[in-house]
């Protein structure tokens, strides 16, 4: 499994941050390349699902994320399936008057050795860049509200 982790400090409470983070209808507002969102109840609660597409490097990748654990204002843990499989962990920690949001993607690409090679050469760097941009976009949106 490859691991990509990024964090950002947000000048807003964990409640304000989680309100935007757990609203899947707003994900395209801050996650680069995300389109075609389909949300299934009881999202964001455990068992809820979100199907979407992410366009990266000219490729549109369908993904589905299922909520494995949801702790309001603390944690959102999602199982990813599709072009990538693995987990997305969004953890919120109070920091003074704000929130530190730490996101960890543990994922695998299909294709065995070729998938691992593609990840090492291209995909991991692209995922890290997209995640950093997403966190900065989320920070800007939460802080404007």
XYZ file of C-alpha atoms in Angstrom:
145
model
C 0.000 0.000 0.000
C 1.160 3.513 -0.772
C 0.614 6.206 1.830
C 0.116 9.914 1.206
C -0.407 12.193 4.200
C -0.886 15.955 4.376
C -2.191 18.357 6.996
C -3.385 21.930 7.243
C -4.164 24.311 10.093
C -7.573 25.931 9.735
C -8.684 29.028 11.641
C -12.102 27.580 12.431
C -13.521 25.141 14.964
C -13.608 21.386 14.370
C -17.416 21.725 14.118
C -17.179 24.319 11.321
C -14.495 22.303 9.542
C -16.392 19.005 9.767
C -19.601 20.659 8.552
C -17.966 21.333 5.175
C -15.803 18.198 5.096
C -18.740 15.850 5.699
C -21.024 17.562 3.147
C -20.212 15.431 0.092
C -22.323 17.670 -2.162
C -19.662 20.364 -1.554
C -16.607 18.174 -2.293
C -16.292 19.449 -5.894
C -16.044 22.990 -4.438
C -12.687 22.182 -2.893
C -11.334 18.842 -4.208
C -9.582 19.334 -7.583
C -11.077 17.460 -10.537
C -14.013 15.942 -8.676
C -17.292 15.597 -10.605
C -20.498 13.585 -10.840
C -21.257 13.139 -7.142
C -23.910 10.593 -6.143
C -24.580 10.408 -2.390
C -26.354 7.468 -0.720
C -27.828 7.662 2.786
C -26.915 7.512 5.570
C -23.856 9.577 4.516
C -21.879 10.863 6.412
C -22.835 8.191 8.951
C -21.318 4.686 8.898
C -22.448 2.723 5.841
C -23.186 5.804 3.734
C -21.647 5.930 0.256
C -20.481 8.531 -2.219
C -19.770 7.658 -5.855
C -17.886 10.235 -7.922
C -15.311 10.762 -10.634
C -11.949 12.456 -10.250
C -10.153 13.743 -13.320
C -6.377 13.698 -13.040
C -3.754 13.853 -15.776
C -6.509 13.677 -18.377
C -7.956 10.453 -16.960
C -11.414 10.312 -15.383
C -11.406 7.782 -12.539
C -14.666 6.509 -11.014
C -14.430 5.934 -7.274
C -16.811 4.961 -4.500
C -16.177 5.790 -0.877
C -18.037 4.027 1.943
C -18.041 5.412 5.482
C -16.331 2.990 7.873
C -16.260 5.344 10.859
C -17.719 8.788 11.498
C -17.115 10.703 14.705
C -18.619 14.191 14.441
C -15.969 16.923 14.635
C -13.185 14.319 15.012
C -12.926 11.675 12.284
C -14.206 10.545 8.930
C -12.797 7.193 7.729
C -13.738 6.079 4.224
C -13.104 2.888 2.256
C -12.112 3.720 -1.361
C -12.959 1.391 -4.235
C -12.455 1.804 -7.960
C -9.324 2.836 -9.841
C -7.679 3.110 -6.403
C -8.547 0.923 -3.455
C -7.745 1.699 0.141
C -8.751 4.129 2.867
C -9.065 7.872 3.269
C -8.746 9.090 6.861
C -9.714 12.700 7.700
C -8.777 13.526 11.302
C -9.596 16.808 13.061
C -7.683 17.944 16.135
C -8.420 21.154 18.061
C -5.400 23.504 17.939
C -5.894 26.648 20.016
C -8.741 28.567 18.354
C -8.547 26.437 15.225
C -8.302 22.929 13.859
C -5.512 20.791 12.472
C -6.862 18.580 9.685
C -4.674 15.564 8.897
C -5.549 13.450 5.895
C -4.020 10.076 5.141
C -4.636 8.064 1.970
C -3.546 4.402 2.154
C -4.142 2.990 -1.299
C -3.130 0.459 -3.916
C -3.342 0.628 -7.679
C -4.378 -2.396 -9.716
C -1.830 -3.989 -12.010
C 0.593 -5.681 -9.634
C 4.190 -4.716 -10.386
C 3.168 -2.270 -13.132
C 0.722 -0.557 -10.764
C 3.442 -0.225 -8.126
C 5.839 1.179 -10.703
C 3.256 3.704 -11.957
C 2.574 4.722 -8.363
C 6.253 5.197 -7.576
C 6.940 7.187 -10.759
C 3.794 9.291 -11.123
C 0.666 8.584 -9.085
C 1.938 9.099 -5.522
C 3.322 12.543 -6.404
C 0.081 13.510 -8.182
C -1.994 12.286 -5.207
C 0.145 14.298 -2.803
C -0.172 17.432 -4.924
C -3.961 17.029 -5.318
C -4.401 16.372 -1.607
C -2.346 19.435 -0.619
C -4.379 21.590 -3.020
C -7.645 20.117 -1.703
C -6.692 20.882 1.903
C -5.734 24.452 1.033
C -9.010 24.905 -0.874
C -10.997 23.471 2.057
C -9.144 25.769 4.470
C -10.004 28.823 2.359
C -13.695 27.847 2.132
C -14.071 27.093 5.850
C -12.285 30.285 6.875
C -14.513 32.417 4.579
C -17.735 31.123 6.133
